[in-house]
Coordinates of C-alpha atoms and ligand atoms in Angstrom, one line a residue:
X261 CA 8.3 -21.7 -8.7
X262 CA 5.8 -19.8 -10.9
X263 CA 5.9 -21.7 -13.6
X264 CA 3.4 -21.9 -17.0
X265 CA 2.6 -24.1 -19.3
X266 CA 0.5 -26.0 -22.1
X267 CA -3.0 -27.0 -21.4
X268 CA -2.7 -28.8 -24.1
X269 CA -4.2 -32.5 -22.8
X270 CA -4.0 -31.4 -19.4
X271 CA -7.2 -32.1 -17.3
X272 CA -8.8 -30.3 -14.0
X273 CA -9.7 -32.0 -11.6
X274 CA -12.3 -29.5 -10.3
X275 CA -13.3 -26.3 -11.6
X276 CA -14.7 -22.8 -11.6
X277 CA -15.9 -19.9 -13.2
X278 CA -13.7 -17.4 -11.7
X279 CA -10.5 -18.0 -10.2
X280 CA -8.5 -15.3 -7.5
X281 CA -5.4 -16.3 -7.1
X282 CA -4.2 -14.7 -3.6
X283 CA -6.5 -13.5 -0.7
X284 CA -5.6 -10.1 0.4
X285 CA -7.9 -6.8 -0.3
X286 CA -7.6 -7.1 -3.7
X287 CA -8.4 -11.0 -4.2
X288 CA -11.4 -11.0 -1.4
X289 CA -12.8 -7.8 -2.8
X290 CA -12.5 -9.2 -6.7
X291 CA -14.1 -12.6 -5.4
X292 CA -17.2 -10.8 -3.6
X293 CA -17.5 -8.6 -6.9
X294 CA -17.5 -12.0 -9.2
X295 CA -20.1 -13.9 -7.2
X296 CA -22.8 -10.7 -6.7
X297 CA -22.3 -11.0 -10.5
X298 CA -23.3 -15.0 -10.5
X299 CA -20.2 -16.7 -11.0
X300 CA -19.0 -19.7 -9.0
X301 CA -16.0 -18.4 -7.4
X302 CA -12.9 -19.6 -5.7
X303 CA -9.8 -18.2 -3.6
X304 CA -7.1 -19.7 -4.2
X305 CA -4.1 -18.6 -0.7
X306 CA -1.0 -19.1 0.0
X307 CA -1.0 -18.9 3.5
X308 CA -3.2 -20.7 6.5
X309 CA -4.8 -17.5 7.0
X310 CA -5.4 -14.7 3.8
X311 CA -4.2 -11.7 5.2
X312 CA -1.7 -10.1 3.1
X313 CA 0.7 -7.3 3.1
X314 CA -3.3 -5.5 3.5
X315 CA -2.9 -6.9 7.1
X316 CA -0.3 -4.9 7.6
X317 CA -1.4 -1.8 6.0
X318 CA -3.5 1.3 8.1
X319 CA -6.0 0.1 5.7
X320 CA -6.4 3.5 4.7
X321 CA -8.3 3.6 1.3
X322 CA -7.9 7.0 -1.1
X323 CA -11.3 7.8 -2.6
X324 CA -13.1 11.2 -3.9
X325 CA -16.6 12.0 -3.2
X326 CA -17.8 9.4 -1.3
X327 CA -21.1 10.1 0.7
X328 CA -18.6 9.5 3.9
X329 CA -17.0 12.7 2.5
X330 CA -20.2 14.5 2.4
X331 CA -21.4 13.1 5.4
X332 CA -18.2 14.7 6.9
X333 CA -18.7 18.5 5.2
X334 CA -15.8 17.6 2.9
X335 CA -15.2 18.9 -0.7
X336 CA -13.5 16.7 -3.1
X337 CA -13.6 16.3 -6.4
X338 CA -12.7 13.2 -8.8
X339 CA -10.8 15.4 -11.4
X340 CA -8.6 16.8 -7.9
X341 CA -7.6 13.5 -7.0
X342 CA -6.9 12.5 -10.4
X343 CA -4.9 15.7 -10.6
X344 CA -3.0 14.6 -7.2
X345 CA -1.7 11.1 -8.5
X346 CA -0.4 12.9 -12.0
X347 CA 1.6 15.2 -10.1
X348 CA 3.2 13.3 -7.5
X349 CA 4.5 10.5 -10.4
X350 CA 5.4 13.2 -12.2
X351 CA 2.8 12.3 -14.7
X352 CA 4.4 8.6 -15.4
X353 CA 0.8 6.8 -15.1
X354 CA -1.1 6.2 -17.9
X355 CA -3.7 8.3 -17.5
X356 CA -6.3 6.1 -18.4
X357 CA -5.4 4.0 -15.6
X358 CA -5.6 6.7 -13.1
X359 CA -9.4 7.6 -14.4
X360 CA -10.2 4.3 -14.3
X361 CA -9.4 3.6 -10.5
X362 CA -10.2 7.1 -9.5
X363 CA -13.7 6.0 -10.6
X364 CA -14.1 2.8 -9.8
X365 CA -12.6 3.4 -5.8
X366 CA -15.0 5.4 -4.6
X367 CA -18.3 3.0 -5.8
X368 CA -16.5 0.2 -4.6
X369 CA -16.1 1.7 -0.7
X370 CA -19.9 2.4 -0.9
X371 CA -20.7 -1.2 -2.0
X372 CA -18.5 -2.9 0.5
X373 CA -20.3 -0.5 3.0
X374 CA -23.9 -1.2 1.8
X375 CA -23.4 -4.6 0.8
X376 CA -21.3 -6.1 3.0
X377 CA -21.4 -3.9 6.3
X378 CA -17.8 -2.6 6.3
X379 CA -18.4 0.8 8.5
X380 CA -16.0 3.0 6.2
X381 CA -15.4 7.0 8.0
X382 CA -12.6 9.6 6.8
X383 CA -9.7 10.8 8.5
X384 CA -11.1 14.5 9.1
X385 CA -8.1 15.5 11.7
X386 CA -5.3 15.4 9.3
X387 CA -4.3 15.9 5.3
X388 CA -1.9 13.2 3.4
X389 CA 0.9 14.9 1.5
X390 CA -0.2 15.4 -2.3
X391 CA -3.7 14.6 -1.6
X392 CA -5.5 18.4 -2.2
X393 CA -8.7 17.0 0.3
X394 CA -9.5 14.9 3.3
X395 CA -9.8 11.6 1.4
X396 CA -8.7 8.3 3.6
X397 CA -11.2 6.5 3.9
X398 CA -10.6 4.2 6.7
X399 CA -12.4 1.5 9.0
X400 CA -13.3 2.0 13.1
X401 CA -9.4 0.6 13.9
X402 CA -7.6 2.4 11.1
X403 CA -6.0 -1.2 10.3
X404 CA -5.8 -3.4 7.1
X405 CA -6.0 -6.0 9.3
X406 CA -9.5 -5.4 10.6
X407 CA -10.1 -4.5 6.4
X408 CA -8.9 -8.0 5.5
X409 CA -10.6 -9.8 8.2
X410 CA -13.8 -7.8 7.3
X411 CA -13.7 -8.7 3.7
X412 CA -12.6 -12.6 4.4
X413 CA -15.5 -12.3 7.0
X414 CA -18.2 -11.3 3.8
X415 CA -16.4 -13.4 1.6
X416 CA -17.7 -16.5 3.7
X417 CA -21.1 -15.0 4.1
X418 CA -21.6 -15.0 0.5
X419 CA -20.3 -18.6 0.7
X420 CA -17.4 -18.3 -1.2
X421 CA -14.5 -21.2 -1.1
X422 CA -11.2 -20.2 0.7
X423 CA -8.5 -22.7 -0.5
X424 CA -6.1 -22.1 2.1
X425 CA -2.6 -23.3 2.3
X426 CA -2.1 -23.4 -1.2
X427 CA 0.3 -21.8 -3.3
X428 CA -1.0 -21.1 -7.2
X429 CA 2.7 -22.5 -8.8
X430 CA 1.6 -22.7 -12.6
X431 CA -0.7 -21.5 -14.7
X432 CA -1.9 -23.8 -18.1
X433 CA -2.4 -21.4 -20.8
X434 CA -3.5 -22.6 -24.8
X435 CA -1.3 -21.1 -27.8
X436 CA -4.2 -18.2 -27.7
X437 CA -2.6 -17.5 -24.0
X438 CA -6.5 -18.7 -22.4
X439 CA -6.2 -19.9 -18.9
X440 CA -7.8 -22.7 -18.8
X441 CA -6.3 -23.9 -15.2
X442 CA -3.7 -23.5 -12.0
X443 CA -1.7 -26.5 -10.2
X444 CA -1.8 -25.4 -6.6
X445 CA 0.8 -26.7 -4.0
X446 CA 0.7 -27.3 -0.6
X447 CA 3.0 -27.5 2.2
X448 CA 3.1 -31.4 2.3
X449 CA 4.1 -31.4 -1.7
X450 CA 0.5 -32.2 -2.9
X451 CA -0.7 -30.8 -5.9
X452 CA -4.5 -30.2 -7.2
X453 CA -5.6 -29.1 -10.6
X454 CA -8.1 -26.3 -10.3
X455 CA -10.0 -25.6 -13.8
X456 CA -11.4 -21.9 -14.4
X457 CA -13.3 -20.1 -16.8
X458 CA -11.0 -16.7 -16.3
X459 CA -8.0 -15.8 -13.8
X460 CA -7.6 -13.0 -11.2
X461 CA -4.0 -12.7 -10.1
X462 CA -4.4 -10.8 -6.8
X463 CA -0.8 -12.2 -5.3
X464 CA 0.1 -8.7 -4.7
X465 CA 4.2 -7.5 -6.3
X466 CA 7.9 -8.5 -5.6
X467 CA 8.3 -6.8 -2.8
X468 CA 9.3 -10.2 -0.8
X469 CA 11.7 -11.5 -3.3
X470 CA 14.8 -10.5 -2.8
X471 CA 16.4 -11.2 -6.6
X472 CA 13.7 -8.8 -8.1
X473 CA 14.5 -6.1 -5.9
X474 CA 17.7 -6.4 -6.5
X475 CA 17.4 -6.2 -10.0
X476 CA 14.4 -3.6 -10.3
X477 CA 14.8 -1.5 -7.2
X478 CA 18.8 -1.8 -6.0
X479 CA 18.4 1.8 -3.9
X480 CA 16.3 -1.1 -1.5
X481 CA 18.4 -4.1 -2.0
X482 CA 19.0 -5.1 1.3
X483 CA 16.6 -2.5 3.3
X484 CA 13.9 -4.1 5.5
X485 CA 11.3 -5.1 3.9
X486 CA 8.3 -4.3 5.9
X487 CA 5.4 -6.2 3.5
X488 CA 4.2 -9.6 3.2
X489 CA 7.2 -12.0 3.0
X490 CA 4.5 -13.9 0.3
X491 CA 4.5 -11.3 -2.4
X492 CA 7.4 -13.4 -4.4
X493 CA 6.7 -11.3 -7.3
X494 CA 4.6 -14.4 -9.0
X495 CA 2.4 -12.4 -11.5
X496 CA 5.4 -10.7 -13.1
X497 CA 6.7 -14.1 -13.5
X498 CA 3.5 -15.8 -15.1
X499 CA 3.4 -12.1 -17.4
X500 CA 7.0 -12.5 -18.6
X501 CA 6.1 -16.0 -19.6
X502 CA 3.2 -15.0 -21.3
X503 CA 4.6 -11.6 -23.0
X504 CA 2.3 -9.7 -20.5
X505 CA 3.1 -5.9 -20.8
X506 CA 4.5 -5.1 -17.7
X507 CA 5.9 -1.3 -16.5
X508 CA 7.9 0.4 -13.7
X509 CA 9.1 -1.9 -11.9
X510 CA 11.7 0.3 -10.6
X511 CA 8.1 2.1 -8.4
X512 CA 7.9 1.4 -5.3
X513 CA 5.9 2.3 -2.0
X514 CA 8.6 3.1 0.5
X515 CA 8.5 4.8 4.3
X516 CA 10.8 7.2 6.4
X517 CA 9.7 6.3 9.4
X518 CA 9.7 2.4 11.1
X519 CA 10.9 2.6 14.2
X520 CA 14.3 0.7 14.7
X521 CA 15.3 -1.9 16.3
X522 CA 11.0 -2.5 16.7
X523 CA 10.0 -2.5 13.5
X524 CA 6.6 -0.7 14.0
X525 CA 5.1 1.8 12.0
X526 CA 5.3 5.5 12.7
X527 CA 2.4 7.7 11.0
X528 CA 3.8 10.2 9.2
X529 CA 1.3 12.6 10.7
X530 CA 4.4 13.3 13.1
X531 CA 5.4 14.9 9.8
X532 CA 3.2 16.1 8.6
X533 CA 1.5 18.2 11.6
X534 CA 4.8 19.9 12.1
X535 CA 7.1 17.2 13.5
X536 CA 10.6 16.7 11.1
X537 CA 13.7 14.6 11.1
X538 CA 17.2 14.7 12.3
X539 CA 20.1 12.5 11.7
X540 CA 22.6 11.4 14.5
X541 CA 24.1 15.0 14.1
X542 CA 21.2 16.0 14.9
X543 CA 20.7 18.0 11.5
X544 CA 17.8 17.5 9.1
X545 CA 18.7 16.7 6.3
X546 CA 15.8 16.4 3.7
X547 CA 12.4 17.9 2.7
X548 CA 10.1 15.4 4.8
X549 CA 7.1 17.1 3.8
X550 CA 7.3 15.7 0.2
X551 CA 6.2 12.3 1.3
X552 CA 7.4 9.1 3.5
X553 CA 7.9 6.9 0.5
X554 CA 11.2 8.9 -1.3
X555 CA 11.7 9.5 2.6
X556 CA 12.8 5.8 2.7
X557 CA 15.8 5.6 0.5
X558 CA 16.8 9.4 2.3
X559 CA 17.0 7.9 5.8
X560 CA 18.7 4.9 4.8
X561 CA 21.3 7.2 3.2
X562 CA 22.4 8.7 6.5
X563 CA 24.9 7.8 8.8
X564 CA 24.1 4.1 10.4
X565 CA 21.1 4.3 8.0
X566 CA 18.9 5.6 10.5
X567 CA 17.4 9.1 11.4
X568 CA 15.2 10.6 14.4
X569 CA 11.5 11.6 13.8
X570 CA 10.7 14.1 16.2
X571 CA 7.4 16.0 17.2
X572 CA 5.3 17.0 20.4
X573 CA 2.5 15.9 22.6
X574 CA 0.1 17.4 20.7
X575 CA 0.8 15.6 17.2
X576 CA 1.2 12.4 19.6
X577 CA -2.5 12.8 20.3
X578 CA -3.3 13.0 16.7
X579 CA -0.9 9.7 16.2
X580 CA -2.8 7.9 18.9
X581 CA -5.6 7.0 17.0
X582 CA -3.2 4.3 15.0
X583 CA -2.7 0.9 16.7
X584 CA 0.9 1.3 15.6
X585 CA 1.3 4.4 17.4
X586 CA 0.1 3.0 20.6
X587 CA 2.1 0.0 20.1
X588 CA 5.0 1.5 19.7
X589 CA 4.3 3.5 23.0
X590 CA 4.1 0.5 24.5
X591 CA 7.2 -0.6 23.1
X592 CA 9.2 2.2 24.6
X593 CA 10.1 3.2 21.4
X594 CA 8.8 6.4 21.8
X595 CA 11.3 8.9 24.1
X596 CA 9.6 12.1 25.9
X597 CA 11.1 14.8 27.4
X598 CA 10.5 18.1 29.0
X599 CA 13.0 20.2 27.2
X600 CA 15.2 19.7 23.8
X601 CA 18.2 18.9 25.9
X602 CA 16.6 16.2 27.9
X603 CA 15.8 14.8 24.6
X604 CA 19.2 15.0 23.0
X605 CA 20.7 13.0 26.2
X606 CA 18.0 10.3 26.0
X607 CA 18.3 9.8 21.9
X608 CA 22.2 10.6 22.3
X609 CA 22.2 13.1 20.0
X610 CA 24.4 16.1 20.5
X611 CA 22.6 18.8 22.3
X612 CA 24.1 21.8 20.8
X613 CA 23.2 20.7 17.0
X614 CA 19.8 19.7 17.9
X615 CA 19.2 22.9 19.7
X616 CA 19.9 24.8 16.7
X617 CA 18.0 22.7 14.6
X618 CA 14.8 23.1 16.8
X619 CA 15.4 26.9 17.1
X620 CA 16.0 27.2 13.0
X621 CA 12.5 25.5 12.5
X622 CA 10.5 27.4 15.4
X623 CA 11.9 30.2 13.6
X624 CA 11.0 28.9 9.8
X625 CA 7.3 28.5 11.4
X626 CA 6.7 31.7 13.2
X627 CA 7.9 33.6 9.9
X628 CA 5.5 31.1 7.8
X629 CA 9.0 30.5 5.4
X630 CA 10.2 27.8 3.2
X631 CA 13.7 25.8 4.5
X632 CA 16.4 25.7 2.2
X633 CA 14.8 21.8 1.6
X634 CA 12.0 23.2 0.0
X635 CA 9.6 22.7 2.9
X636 CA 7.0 25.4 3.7
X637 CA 6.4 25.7 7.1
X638 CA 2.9 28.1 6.8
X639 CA 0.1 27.2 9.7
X640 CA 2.4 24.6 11.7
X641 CA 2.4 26.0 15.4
X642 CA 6.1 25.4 16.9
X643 CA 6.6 22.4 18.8
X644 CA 6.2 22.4 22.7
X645 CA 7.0 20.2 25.6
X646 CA 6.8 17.6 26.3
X647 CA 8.9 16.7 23.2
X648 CA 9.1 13.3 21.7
X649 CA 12.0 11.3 19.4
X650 CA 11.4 7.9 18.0
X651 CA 13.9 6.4 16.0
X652 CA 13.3 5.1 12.6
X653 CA 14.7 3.2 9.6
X654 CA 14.0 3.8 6.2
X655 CA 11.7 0.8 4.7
X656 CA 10.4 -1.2 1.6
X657 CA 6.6 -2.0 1.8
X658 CA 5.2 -3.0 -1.3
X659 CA 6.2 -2.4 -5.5
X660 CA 4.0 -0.6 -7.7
X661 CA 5.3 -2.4 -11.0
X662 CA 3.3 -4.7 -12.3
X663 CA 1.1 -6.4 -15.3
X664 CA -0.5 -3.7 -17.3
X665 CA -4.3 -3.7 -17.2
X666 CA -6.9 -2.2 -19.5
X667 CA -10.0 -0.4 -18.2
X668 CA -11.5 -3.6 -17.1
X669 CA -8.8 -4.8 -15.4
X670 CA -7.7 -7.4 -17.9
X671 CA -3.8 -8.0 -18.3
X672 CA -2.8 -6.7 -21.7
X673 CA 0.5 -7.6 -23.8
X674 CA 3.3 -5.6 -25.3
X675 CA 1.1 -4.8 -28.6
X676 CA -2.0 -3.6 -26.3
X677 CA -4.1 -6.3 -26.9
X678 CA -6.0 -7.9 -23.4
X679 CA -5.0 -11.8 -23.3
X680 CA -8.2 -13.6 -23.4
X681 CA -9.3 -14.6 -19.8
X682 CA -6.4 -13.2 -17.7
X683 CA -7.3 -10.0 -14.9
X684 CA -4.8 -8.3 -12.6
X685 CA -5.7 -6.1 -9.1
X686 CA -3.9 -4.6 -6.8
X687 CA 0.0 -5.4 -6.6
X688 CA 0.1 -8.0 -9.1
X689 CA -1.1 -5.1 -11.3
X690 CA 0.9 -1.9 -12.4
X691 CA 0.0 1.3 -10.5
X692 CA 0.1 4.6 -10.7
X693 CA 2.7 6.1 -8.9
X694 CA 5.2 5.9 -12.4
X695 CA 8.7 4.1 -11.9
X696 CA 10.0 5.5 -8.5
X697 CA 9.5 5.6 -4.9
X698 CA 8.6 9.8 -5.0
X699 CA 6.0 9.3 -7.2
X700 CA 3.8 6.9 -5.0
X701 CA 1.1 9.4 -3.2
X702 CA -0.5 7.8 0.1
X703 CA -2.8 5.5 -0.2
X704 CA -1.6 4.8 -4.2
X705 CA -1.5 0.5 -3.0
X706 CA -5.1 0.1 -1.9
X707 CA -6.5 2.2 -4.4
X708 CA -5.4 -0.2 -7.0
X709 CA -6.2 -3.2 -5.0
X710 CA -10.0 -2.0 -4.4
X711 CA -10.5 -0.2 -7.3
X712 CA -8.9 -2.7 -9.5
X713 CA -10.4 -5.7 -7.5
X714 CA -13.7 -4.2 -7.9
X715 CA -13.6 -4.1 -11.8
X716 CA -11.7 -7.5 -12.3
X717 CA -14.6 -9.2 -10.3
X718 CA -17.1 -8.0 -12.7
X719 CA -15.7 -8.7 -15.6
X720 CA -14.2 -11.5 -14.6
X721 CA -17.7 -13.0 -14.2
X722 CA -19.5 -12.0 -16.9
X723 CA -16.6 -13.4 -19.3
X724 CA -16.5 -16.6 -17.4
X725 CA -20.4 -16.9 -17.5
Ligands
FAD84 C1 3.3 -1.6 6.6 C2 2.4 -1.2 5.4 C3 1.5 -0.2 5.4 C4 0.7 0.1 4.3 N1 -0.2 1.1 4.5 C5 -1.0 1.4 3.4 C6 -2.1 2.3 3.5 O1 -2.5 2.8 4.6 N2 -2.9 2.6 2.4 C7 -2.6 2.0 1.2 O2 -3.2 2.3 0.2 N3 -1.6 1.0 1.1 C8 -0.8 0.7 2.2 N4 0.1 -0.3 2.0 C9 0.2 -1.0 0.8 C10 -1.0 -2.0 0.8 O3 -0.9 -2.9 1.9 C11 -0.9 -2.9 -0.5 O4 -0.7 -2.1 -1.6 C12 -2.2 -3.8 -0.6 O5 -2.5 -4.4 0.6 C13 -2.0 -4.8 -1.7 O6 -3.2 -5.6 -1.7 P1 -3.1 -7.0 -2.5 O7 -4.4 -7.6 -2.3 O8 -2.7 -6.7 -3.9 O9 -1.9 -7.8 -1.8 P2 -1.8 -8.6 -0.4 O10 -2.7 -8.0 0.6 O11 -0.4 -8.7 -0.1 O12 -2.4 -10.0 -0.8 C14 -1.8 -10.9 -1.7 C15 -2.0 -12.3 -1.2 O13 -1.6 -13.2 -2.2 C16 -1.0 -14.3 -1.6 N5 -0.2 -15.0 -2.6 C17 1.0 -14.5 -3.1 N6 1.4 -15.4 -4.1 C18 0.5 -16.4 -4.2 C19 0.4 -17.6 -5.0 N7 1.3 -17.9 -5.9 N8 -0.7 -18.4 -4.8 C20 -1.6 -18.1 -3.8 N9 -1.6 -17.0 -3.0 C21 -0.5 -16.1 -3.2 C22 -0.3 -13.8 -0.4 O14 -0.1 -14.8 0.6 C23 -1.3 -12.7 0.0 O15 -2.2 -13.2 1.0 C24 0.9 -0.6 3.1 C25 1.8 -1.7 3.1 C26 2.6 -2.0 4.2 C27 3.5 -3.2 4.1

């Protein structure tokens, strides 16, 4: 479908100065950033509605000191988070890359607050794994869909088109590899040629395309895919076919804990609060505290490819304030019980196992150790009834491999060199968590999409002017 081809005697039939192609958080944010600069912008989406794998996201945005930070006593430093995404990919990312959007994310939260009323706060009740400070910055909902719907919501105020319904299938490039247009499709088979001064791909990675996770990722070949079932992996195709430089592919955002058969996000504040996970022996089995994404490809490796996620009342409240949470309540998904052996019978897990488990960790926490996982267990209070068990599947959200971008978000080839008109944000672009599921830290998918959308806009617009 993504095809590309010569502009060569090919004519538009409308045009524009800056082009988004896709109309999630890194699209809508890349368009509002283009026309604040001047440029006469359009969004160019797939679906009826632009809502993205962002829809489905907490909408939970990384950034370091952000006034919301100060506003909530909390000290953070650029250089720290920097620091934080090195270590978790192992120091894979470029790390001009990670400067770049460390820099850029924080800015671009404050603008979408001041300029276009998005009422950003920090999670202050819990800490991320990897991230050394308080840093999520999330809206009043803690949803991407109420971020997406925000942003599409400014996006019209500023009176920017929304072509909706309309897939971008090829891209017309000249022998210097200039965009100089896109042939949209649309459901019914009709095709428009859209003319642009320069090209944001914002259609987000492969997750949704089965053949390319085969081929880039096969530990998730065949593992629900919990992302938008849009993200066909379009902008590696167009960046094949163009010699785009494009890296770790293999990287992807993973999580430990969807509950099965409901298929709703569990917070992995159960986790990391002091909750852990069993398998249907009821043994743990891993060292959940390293993170939910290499958590994925874990639980899938247990027997029936499913594990347990279990915690107490008091990390329930903290879970609560996700609409996940409280829909998967309301699911039933979520047992309770008075006493570990009421819980065994209600999950069917043997009693005696998961006994021992639960009295090995109590024990690990009152003596402040570290498991034979490699978990430290310092400051978490031992769980107390009621007890809960929900369980959970191991999941593919979203890939981290992409296009590579310079600082300005501008897609570069294999030699280094930017390709003249052609930008990149969020999915579409490579990230930062290096090539595999362990090295994405939280919140590692929106930083790239805000950050990266932010800068693309800008530029985007003052090349096209
Ligand atoms: C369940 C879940 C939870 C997550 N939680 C978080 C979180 O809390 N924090 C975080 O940082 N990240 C999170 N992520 C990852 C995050 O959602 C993504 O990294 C981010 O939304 C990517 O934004 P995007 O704009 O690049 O892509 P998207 O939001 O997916 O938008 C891409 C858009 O492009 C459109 N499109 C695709 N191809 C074309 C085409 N050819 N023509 C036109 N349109 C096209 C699609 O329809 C879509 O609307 C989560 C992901 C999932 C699935």
């Amino acid at each position: 479908m993504a095809a590309l081809q010569s502009s060569s005697g090919v004519t538009f039939e409308v045009g524009c100065d800056v082009l988004v192609a896709g109309g999630g958080a890194a699209g809508m944010i890349a368009a509002l950033r283009a026309k604040q600069a001047g440029a006469d912008v359009l969004i160019v989406e797939r679906d009826a509605v632009p809502r993205g794998s962002t829809a489905l996201s907490a909408g939970l945005i990384p950034a370091a000191e952000t006034r919301f930070q100060r506003e909530a006593g909390l000290v953070d430093s650029k250089p720290w988070f920097a620091a934080d995404i090195m270590a978790k990919a192992h120091g894979e990312p470029d790390p001009g890359a990670v400067a770049a959007v460390v820099e850029a994310v924080g800015r671009a939260i404050e603008w979408l607050a001041d300029a276009h009323g998005l009422p950003f706060s920090v999670i202050t009740n819990f800490i991320y794994p990897g991230h050394s400070a308080m840093r999520m910055h999330g809206l009043p909902s803690r949803s991407g869909a109420e971020l997406v719907d925000r942003l599409r919501a400014a996006a019209e105020n500023a009176g920017i088109d929304i072509v909706a319904s309309a897939r971008v299938t090829t891209l017309f490039a000249d022998a210097a590899r200039r965009i100089a247009g896109v042939e949209v499709r649309r459901p019914d088979g009709s095709t428009d040629r859209i003319g642009c001064g320069a090209l944001v791909l914002a259609t987000n990675g492969y997750g949704g395309n089965k053949d390319m996770v085969a081929e880039s990722i096969p530990e998730m070949a065949g593992a629900l895919y919990f992302g938008h079932p849009g993200n066909q992996g379009d902008a590696v195709l167009w960046g094949r076919a163009l010699g785009a430089d494009i890296r770790h592919l293999s990287g992807y955002q993973g999580h430990g804990s969807v509950a099965h058969p409901h298929g709703i996000l569990i917070t992995w504040a159960t986790i990391t609060e002091g909750g852990f996970q069993v398998n249907s022996r009821g043994e743990r089995f891993t060292n959940e505290a390293r993170g939910y994404s290499e958590a994925a490809a874990t639980v899938i490796a247990q027997p029936e490819h499913l594990a347990w996620t279990l915690f107490d009342a008091r990390i329930a409240d903290i879970a609560r304030q996700f609409e996940d949470f409280r829909q998967a309540e309301a699911a039933g998904a979520i047992l309770s019980a008075d006493d570990v052996d009421s819980l065994a019978a209600a999950a069917k897990l043997p009693a005696d196992a998961l006994a021992e488990t639960c009295r090995t960790v109590n024990a690990l926490k009152a003596a402040n150790a570290i498991d034979a996982f490699g978990r430290g267990w310092s400051g978490k209070p031992a769980l107390r009834a009621p007890f809960h068990a929900v369980r959970v599947s191991g999941a593919l959200f979203h890939t981290q491999g992409g296009l590579v971008v310079d600082g300005v978000a501008r897609v570069v080839d294999r030699t280094g060199e930017p390709l003249p008109n052609l930008f990149a944000a969020g999915g579409a672009a490579c990230g930062v968590s290096g090539r595999s599921a362990a090295g994405y830290l939280s919140g590692n998918g929106l930083l790239t999409a805000v950050a990266y959308g932010f800068i693309a806009g800008a530029e985007a617009a003052r090349l096209a002017g």
